[in-house]
Coordinates of C-alpha atoms and ligand atoms in Angstrom, one line a residue:
M531 CA 111.6 94.7 124.2
K532 CA 112.0 98.3 123.1
I533 CA 112.6 100.1 119.8
T534 CA 115.9 102.0 120.3
S535 CA 116.4 103.5 116.8
A536 CA 114.9 103.5 113.3
K537 CA 116.2 104.9 110.1
V538 CA 115.3 105.3 106.5
I539 CA 117.7 103.9 103.8
I540 CA 117.2 105.3 100.3
C541 CA 119.1 103.7 97.5
A542 CA 118.9 103.2 93.8
P543 CA 120.4 99.9 92.7
S544 CA 118.9 100.1 89.1
R545 CA 115.9 102.0 90.6
N546 CA 114.9 103.9 93.8
F547 CA 113.9 102.0 97.0
V548 CA 112.9 103.4 100.4
T549 CA 113.6 100.9 103.2
L550 CA 112.9 101.4 106.9
K551 CA 115.1 99.7 109.4
I552 CA 114.1 99.3 113.1
E553 CA 116.5 98.3 115.8
T554 CA 115.7 97.0 119.3
D555 CA 117.4 96.8 122.7
E556 CA 117.5 93.0 122.3
G557 CA 119.7 93.2 119.2
L558 CA 116.9 92.1 116.9
T559 CA 116.3 94.3 113.8
G560 CA 113.6 94.3 111.1
I561 CA 113.2 96.0 107.8
G562 CA 110.2 97.1 105.8
D563 CA 109.6 98.4 102.2
A564 CA 108.2 102.0 102.0
T565 CA 108.8 102.7 98.3
L566 CA 106.3 104.8 96.4
N567 CA 107.3 105.1 92.8
G568 CA 108.0 108.7 91.7
R569 CA 107.1 110.0 95.2
E570 CA 109.8 108.3 97.2
L571 CA 111.1 111.3 99.2
A572 CA 107.7 112.2 100.5
V573 CA 107.4 108.8 102.2
A574 CA 111.0 109.1 103.5
S575 CA 110.2 112.5 105.1
Y576 CA 106.9 111.2 106.5
L577 CA 108.9 108.5 108.2
T578 CA 111.9 110.4 109.3
D579 CA 110.2 113.6 110.3
H580 CA 106.9 112.4 111.7
V581 CA 106.9 108.7 112.4
I582 CA 110.3 107.6 113.7
P583 CA 110.3 110.1 116.7
C584 CA 107.0 108.4 117.9
L585 CA 108.5 104.9 117.6
I586 CA 111.5 105.2 119.9
G587 CA 110.9 103.5 123.3
R588 CA 107.8 101.6 122.1
D589 CA 107.4 97.8 122.4
P590 CA 107.9 96.4 118.8
Q591 CA 105.8 93.4 119.7
Q592 CA 102.6 95.5 119.9
I593 CA 102.2 95.6 116.2
E594 CA 98.5 96.1 116.2
D595 CA 98.6 99.0 118.7
I596 CA 101.4 100.7 116.7
W597 CA 99.4 100.3 113.5
Q598 CA 96.3 101.9 115.1
Y599 CA 98.5 104.6 116.7
L600 CA 99.9 105.6 113.3
Y601 CA 96.6 105.3 111.4
K602 CA 94.1 106.8 113.9
G603 CA 96.6 108.9 115.8
A604 CA 97.7 111.0 112.7
Y605 CA 94.1 112.2 112.4
W606 CA 94.7 112.4 108.6
R607 CA 93.9 108.9 107.4
R608 CA 94.6 106.9 104.3
G609 CA 96.5 108.0 101.1
P610 CA 99.5 106.4 99.4
V611 CA 102.1 108.3 101.4
T612 CA 100.7 107.6 104.8
M613 CA 99.9 104.0 104.0
S614 CA 103.3 103.2 102.5
A615 CA 104.9 104.7 105.6
I616 CA 102.7 102.7 107.9
A617 CA 103.5 99.6 105.8
G618 CA 107.2 100.2 106.2
V619 CA 106.8 100.2 110.0
D620 CA 104.4 97.3 110.0
T621 CA 106.6 95.0 107.8
A622 CA 109.7 95.7 109.9
L623 CA 107.7 94.9 113.1
W624 CA 106.4 91.6 111.7
D625 CA 110.0 90.8 110.6
I626 CA 111.2 91.4 114.2
K627 CA 108.3 89.4 115.8
A628 CA 109.0 86.4 113.5
K629 CA 112.7 86.6 114.2
A630 CA 112.0 86.7 117.9
A631 CA 109.9 83.6 117.5
N632 CA 112.7 82.1 115.3
M633 CA 110.1 81.4 112.6
P634 CA 109.5 82.4 109.0
L635 CA 106.7 84.9 109.0
Y636 CA 104.2 82.6 107.3
Q637 CA 104.4 80.3 110.3
L638 CA 103.3 83.2 112.6
L639 CA 100.4 84.1 110.3
G640 CA 99.0 80.6 110.6
G641 CA 101.3 78.3 108.7
K642 CA 101.3 77.4 105.0
S643 CA 98.1 76.7 103.1
R644 CA 99.9 75.5 99.9
T645 CA 103.2 74.1 98.7
G646 CA 104.2 77.2 96.7
V647 CA 103.0 80.5 95.5
M648 CA 102.0 80.6 91.8
V649 CA 103.4 83.7 90.2
Y650 CA 102.9 85.4 86.8
G651 CA 105.6 86.9 84.7
H652 CA 105.5 89.7 82.1
A653 CA 105.8 88.9 78.4
N654 CA 106.2 92.2 76.5
G655 CA 106.7 92.7 72.8
K656 CA 106.8 95.6 70.4
D657 CA 104.2 93.8 68.3
I658 CA 102.2 90.6 68.3
T659 CA 104.9 88.4 66.8
Q660 CA 107.4 89.5 69.5
T661 CA 104.9 89.1 72.3
V662 CA 104.0 85.6 71.2
E663 CA 107.8 84.7 71.2
E664 CA 108.1 86.2 74.7
V665 CA 105.1 84.3 76.0
L666 CA 106.7 81.1 74.8
R667 CA 110.0 82.0 76.4
Y668 CA 108.2 82.5 79.7
K669 CA 106.5 79.1 79.3
E670 CA 109.9 77.6 78.6
M671 CA 111.2 79.1 81.9
G672 CA 108.5 77.2 83.8
Y673 CA 105.8 79.9 84.3
K674 CA 102.3 78.6 84.6
A675 CA 100.8 82.1 84.3
I676 CA 101.9 84.8 81.9
R677 CA 100.9 88.4 81.4
A678 CA 101.0 89.5 77.7
Q679 CA 101.3 93.1 76.6
S680 CA 102.1 94.4 73.2
G681 CA 102.9 97.6 71.3
V682 CA 99.9 98.9 69.4
P683 CA 100.3 99.7 65.7
G684 CA 100.2 103.5 65.2
L685 CA 101.1 104.3 68.8
E686 CA 104.6 105.4 69.7
K687 CA 105.0 104.1 73.3
V688 CA 102.6 101.9 75.1
Y689 CA 102.2 100.8 78.7
G690 CA 103.9 97.5 79.5
V691 CA 106.3 97.3 76.6
G692 CA 109.7 97.4 78.2
R693 CA 113.1 98.5 77.1
G694 CA 114.7 95.2 77.8
T695 CA 112.9 91.8 77.9
M696 CA 113.4 90.7 81.5
F697 CA 113.3 94.0 83.4
Y698 CA 110.4 96.3 82.5
E699 CA 110.9 99.6 84.3
P700 CA 108.1 102.2 84.0
A701 CA 109.9 105.1 85.8
D702 CA 112.0 105.9 82.8
A703 CA 113.0 109.6 83.0
D704 CA 114.3 112.4 85.2
L705 CA 111.0 114.2 84.5
P706 CA 107.9 112.5 83.3
S707 CA 108.1 111.3 79.6
E708 CA 105.0 111.6 77.5
H709 CA 103.2 108.7 75.9
D710 CA 100.4 108.8 73.4
W711 CA 97.2 106.9 73.5
S712 CA 94.3 105.8 71.3
T713 CA 91.6 103.6 72.8
E714 CA 90.2 102.7 69.3
K715 CA 93.6 101.4 68.1
Y716 CA 94.1 99.4 71.4
L717 CA 90.7 97.9 71.3
R718 CA 91.1 96.7 67.7
H719 CA 94.6 95.3 68.4
T720 CA 94.2 93.4 71.7
P721 CA 91.7 90.7 70.8
E722 CA 94.0 89.8 67.9
L723 CA 97.0 89.7 70.3
F724 CA 95.2 87.1 72.5
E725 CA 93.9 85.1 69.6
K726 CA 97.5 84.6 68.5
V727 CA 98.9 84.1 72.0
R728 CA 96.3 81.5 73.0
A729 CA 96.8 79.6 69.8
A730 CA 100.6 79.5 70.3
V731 CA 100.7 78.7 74.0
G732 CA 97.9 76.2 74.3
P733 CA 95.0 75.9 76.7
D734 CA 96.8 75.2 80.0
I735 CA 98.8 78.4 80.6
H736 CA 97.0 81.1 82.5
L737 CA 97.0 84.4 80.5
L738 CA 96.6 87.8 82.0
H739 CA 96.4 91.4 80.7
D740 CA 96.7 94.9 82.1
A741 CA 94.7 97.8 80.6
H742 CA 96.3 100.3 83.1
H743 CA 93.1 102.2 83.8
R744 CA 92.8 103.5 80.2
L745 CA 89.2 102.6 79.3
T746 CA 85.8 103.8 80.2
P747 CA 83.5 101.2 81.8
I748 CA 81.7 100.5 78.5
E749 CA 84.9 100.2 76.6
A750 CA 86.2 97.8 79.3
A751 CA 83.0 95.8 78.9
R752 CA 83.6 95.5 75.2
L753 CA 87.2 94.4 75.7
G754 CA 86.2 91.8 78.3
K755 CA 83.6 90.4 75.9
D756 CA 86.0 90.3 73.0
L757 CA 88.5 88.4 75.1
E758 CA 86.1 85.8 76.4
P759 CA 87.0 83.2 73.8
F760 CA 90.7 83.2 75.0
R761 CA 89.8 82.4 78.6
L762 CA 91.9 85.0 80.5
F763 CA 92.9 84.4 84.1
W764 CA 92.2 88.1 84.6
L765 CA 91.8 91.4 82.9
E766 CA 93.4 94.1 85.1
D767 CA 92.7 97.7 85.8
T768 CA 90.4 98.3 82.9
T769 CA 89.1 101.6 84.3
P770 CA 90.0 103.8 87.2
A771 CA 88.2 102.7 90.4
E772 CA 87.8 105.8 92.4
N773 CA 84.2 105.3 91.6
Q774 CA 83.8 101.6 92.7
E775 CA 80.3 101.6 91.3
S776 CA 81.7 101.8 87.7
F777 CA 82.7 98.2 87.8
R778 CA 79.1 97.2 87.9
L779 CA 78.7 98.1 84.2
I780 CA 81.7 96.1 83.2
R781 CA 80.5 93.1 85.2
Q782 CA 77.0 93.1 83.6
H783 CA 78.6 92.5 80.2
T784 CA 81.4 90.0 80.6
T785 CA 82.5 86.8 82.3
T786 CA 86.2 87.7 81.8
P787 CA 87.5 87.7 85.4
L788 CA 88.4 91.2 86.7
A789 CA 91.4 92.4 88.8
V790 CA 92.0 95.8 90.3
G791 CA 93.7 97.4 93.3
E792 CA 97.4 98.0 92.8
I793 CA 97.0 101.7 93.6
F794 CA 94.5 101.1 96.5
N795 CA 95.8 101.8 99.9
T796 CA 93.0 100.8 102.3
I797 CA 90.1 98.4 102.7
W798 CA 87.8 101.4 102.0
D799 CA 89.0 101.6 98.4
C800 CA 87.8 98.1 97.7
K801 CA 84.9 97.5 100.1
D802 CA 82.1 98.1 97.6
L803 CA 83.9 96.2 94.8
I804 CA 84.3 93.2 97.1
Q805 CA 80.9 93.3 98.8
N806 CA 79.1 93.6 95.5
Q807 CA 81.2 90.9 93.9
L808 CA 82.3 93.3 91.1
I809 CA 85.8 91.9 91.0
D810 CA 87.5 88.5 91.2
Y811 CA 91.0 89.4 92.3
I812 CA 92.1 92.2 94.7
R813 CA 95.6 93.5 93.9
T814 CA 96.5 95.4 97.0
T815 CA 99.9 94.5 98.4
V816 CA 102.0 94.9 101.5
V817 CA 103.8 98.1 100.8
H818 CA 101.0 100.3 99.5
A819 CA 98.2 99.0 101.6
G820 CA 99.4 99.4 105.2
G821 CA 101.6 96.3 105.6
I822 CA 100.7 92.7 106.6
T823 CA 98.3 94.0 109.3
H824 CA 96.0 95.8 106.9
L825 CA 96.4 93.5 103.9
R826 CA 95.2 90.6 106.1
R827 CA 92.1 92.5 106.9
I828 CA 91.4 93.1 103.2
A829 CA 92.0 89.5 102.3
D830 CA 89.6 88.4 105.1
L831 CA 86.8 90.6 103.7
A832 CA 87.5 89.4 100.2
A833 CA 87.3 85.8 101.3
L834 CA 83.6 86.3 102.4
Y835 CA 82.8 87.1 98.8
Q836 CA 85.0 84.5 97.0
V837 CA 87.4 87.3 95.8
R838 CA 91.0 86.0 95.7
T839 CA 94.2 87.8 96.2
G840 CA 96.6 88.8 93.4
S841 CA 99.2 91.1 94.9
H842 CA 101.0 93.7 92.9
G843 CA 104.6 92.7 92.4
A844 CA 106.2 95.1 89.9
T845 CA 109.9 96.1 90.2
D846 CA 109.2 99.2 92.1
L847 CA 108.1 97.0 95.0
S848 CA 111.4 96.1 96.6
P849 CA 112.6 92.6 97.4
V850 CA 111.6 93.4 101.0
C851 CA 108.0 93.7 99.9
M852 CA 108.3 90.6 97.8
G853 CA 109.6 88.6 100.7
A854 CA 106.8 89.8 103.0
A855 CA 104.2 89.2 100.2
L856 CA 105.4 85.7 99.6
N857 CA 105.0 84.8 103.3
F858 CA 101.5 86.3 103.2
D859 CA 100.7 84.4 100.0
L860 CA 101.8 81.0 101.3
W861 CA 99.4 81.5 104.2
V862 CA 96.4 83.4 103.0
P863 CA 93.5 81.0 102.4
N864 CA 91.9 82.9 99.5
F865 CA 95.2 83.2 97.5
G866 CA 94.8 83.7 93.8
I867 CA 98.2 84.5 92.3
Q868 CA 101.2 86.8 92.9
E869 CA 102.8 89.1 90.3
Y870 CA 106.5 88.6 89.9
M871 CA 108.7 91.0 87.9
R872 CA 112.3 90.1 88.4
H873 CA 114.6 92.6 89.9
T874 CA 118.0 93.3 88.4
D875 CA 121.1 91.6 89.8
E876 CA 122.2 95.0 91.3
T877 CA 118.9 95.1 93.2
D878 CA 119.2 91.5 94.3
A879 CA 122.7 92.1 95.6
V880 CA 121.6 95.0 97.8
F881 CA 118.7 92.9 99.2
P882 CA 119.9 89.3 99.9
H883 CA 116.8 87.2 100.2
A884 CA 115.6 83.7 101.1
Y885 CA 112.8 83.5 98.5
S886 CA 113.2 81.5 95.3
F887 CA 111.5 80.6 92.0
K888 CA 111.1 77.2 90.6
D889 CA 108.7 75.9 87.8
G890 CA 106.3 78.9 88.0
Y891 CA 106.0 78.8 91.8
M892 CA 107.8 80.9 94.4
H893 CA 108.6 80.1 98.0
P894 CA 109.5 82.6 100.8
G895 CA 112.2 80.3 102.2
E896 CA 112.6 79.2 105.9
A897 CA 114.7 82.1 107.2
P898 CA 113.3 83.6 110.4
G899 CA 111.4 86.8 109.7
H900 CA 110.3 87.7 106.1
G901 CA 113.7 86.4 104.9
V902 CA 115.0 89.6 103.3
T903 CA 117.9 91.7 104.5
I904 CA 119.7 94.8 103.3
D905 CA 123.4 95.2 102.6
E906 CA 123.8 98.8 103.8
A907 CA 127.3 99.3 102.7
L908 CA 126.4 98.3 99.2
A909 CA 123.2 100.3 99.2
A910 CA 125.2 103.4 100.0
K911 CA 127.0 103.0 96.7
Y912 CA 123.7 103.7 94.8
P913 CA 122.4 107.2 95.8
Y914 CA 118.8 108.3 95.1
K915 CA 118.2 109.3 91.5
R916 CA 115.0 111.2 90.6
A917 CA 112.8 109.1 88.3
Y918 CA 109.2 109.6 87.3
L919 CA 106.5 107.5 85.8
P920 CA 105.3 108.7 82.3
V921 CA 102.2 110.7 81.6
N922 CA 99.8 109.8 78.9
R923 CA 98.0 112.0 76.3
L924 CA 95.3 111.2 73.8
Q925 CA 97.0 110.9 70.4
H926 CA 94.4 112.9 68.4
D927 CA 94.3 116.1 70.5
G928 CA 96.8 115.9 73.4
T929 CA 94.3 115.6 76.2
L930 CA 96.0 114.3 79.4
T931 CA 94.5 110.9 80.2
N932 CA 95.1 108.0 82.5
W933 CA 98.5 106.3 82.6
Ligands
LIG1484 C1 101.8 97.6 86.7 C2 103.0 98.3 87.3 O1 102.7 95.6 87.5 C3 101.7 96.2 87.1 O2 100.6 95.6 87.0 O3 100.6 98.2 86.6 O4 104.1 98.1 86.5 C4 102.8 99.8 87.6 O5 102.7 100.5 86.4 C5 104.0 100.3 88.4 O6 104.1 99.5 89.6 C6 103.8 101.8 88.8 O7 104.8 102.1 89.7
LIG1485 MG1 99.0 96.8 86.7

């Protein structure tokens, strides 16, 4: 089999997505997600200008060799743009291989390890009362795990509090909007939020929370400790993890389980966190961490240290990534949970998919490949529209801080 052509499809049905489509001389095609929120065109150019010319004529069945060729061969390793581009190729190649085998991708990976993939949904509110209502609504919809985020009194806009209830979308402006931040206000408010949420929802629902890299390690330690009575499933991204060592301080102070990794792109970003058992869940996912080929490597390392997977699944990860991730999740032995933020109907129409949700669990479906396709004619009706993630400034003096 040979790759005869490949192209990048950029479309914005509600939000921007970058999709790579690979075609072969045997008529089989595969697609991969290569979306990098707010930096979409950089990945598109990386693929079109630098990767696609090297793919033509190669055997698409040699997934490992092509992965190594793109990673080692570029000389310039790692980074979100490179790794999202490699992921786009890798995902499309696994799609082709599974279609050639006439199997859903999870069968090729080793078959299913569970009956379904537990997912968590996002309950967001402008204040505690509204967040509690949202959590109960998610419980009603069948979710077994729910992430709770709330506005903070005295802060204008806060991470995780959406515009609509079902479709939180952080890339909200043509140029970055500005949010304000106060760690003191947030740390006072959040334990009260979880006290109310836990009391309302009962003991059996898994609760999660995302601090979006906004705390220092000692502040994160304080939050973890304060949240212990409410038994969180995880506390996510408390502090930036460029310095993996910084999680040691948090770990020394709290038994609240820790998750990190949605912005990581290789195994090197999480090696120390995993080997030193400083985290409980690793959040790398297909599109930003080099595709199925590399994600599998991270998961295997994590398994040695009883760290479980908890892949990122926000709306900026396209349905193609979600389909591939669900196949991965159904197989991976050390699965923890999968994030699931619903896409809009417009997005779902452009990306018809075999996956489904029922009673808090998802299933990738039985279609050969990863089970997601793209309606190119419909995609063409939604041209790229520049959109950025916000930036964040300290409320008291305007210092730029972590978003
Ligand atoms: C978030 C994301 O889903 C999450 O946990 O942290 O919404 C994140 O902000 C976006 O994916 C950024 O593009
Ligand atoms: Mg997050």
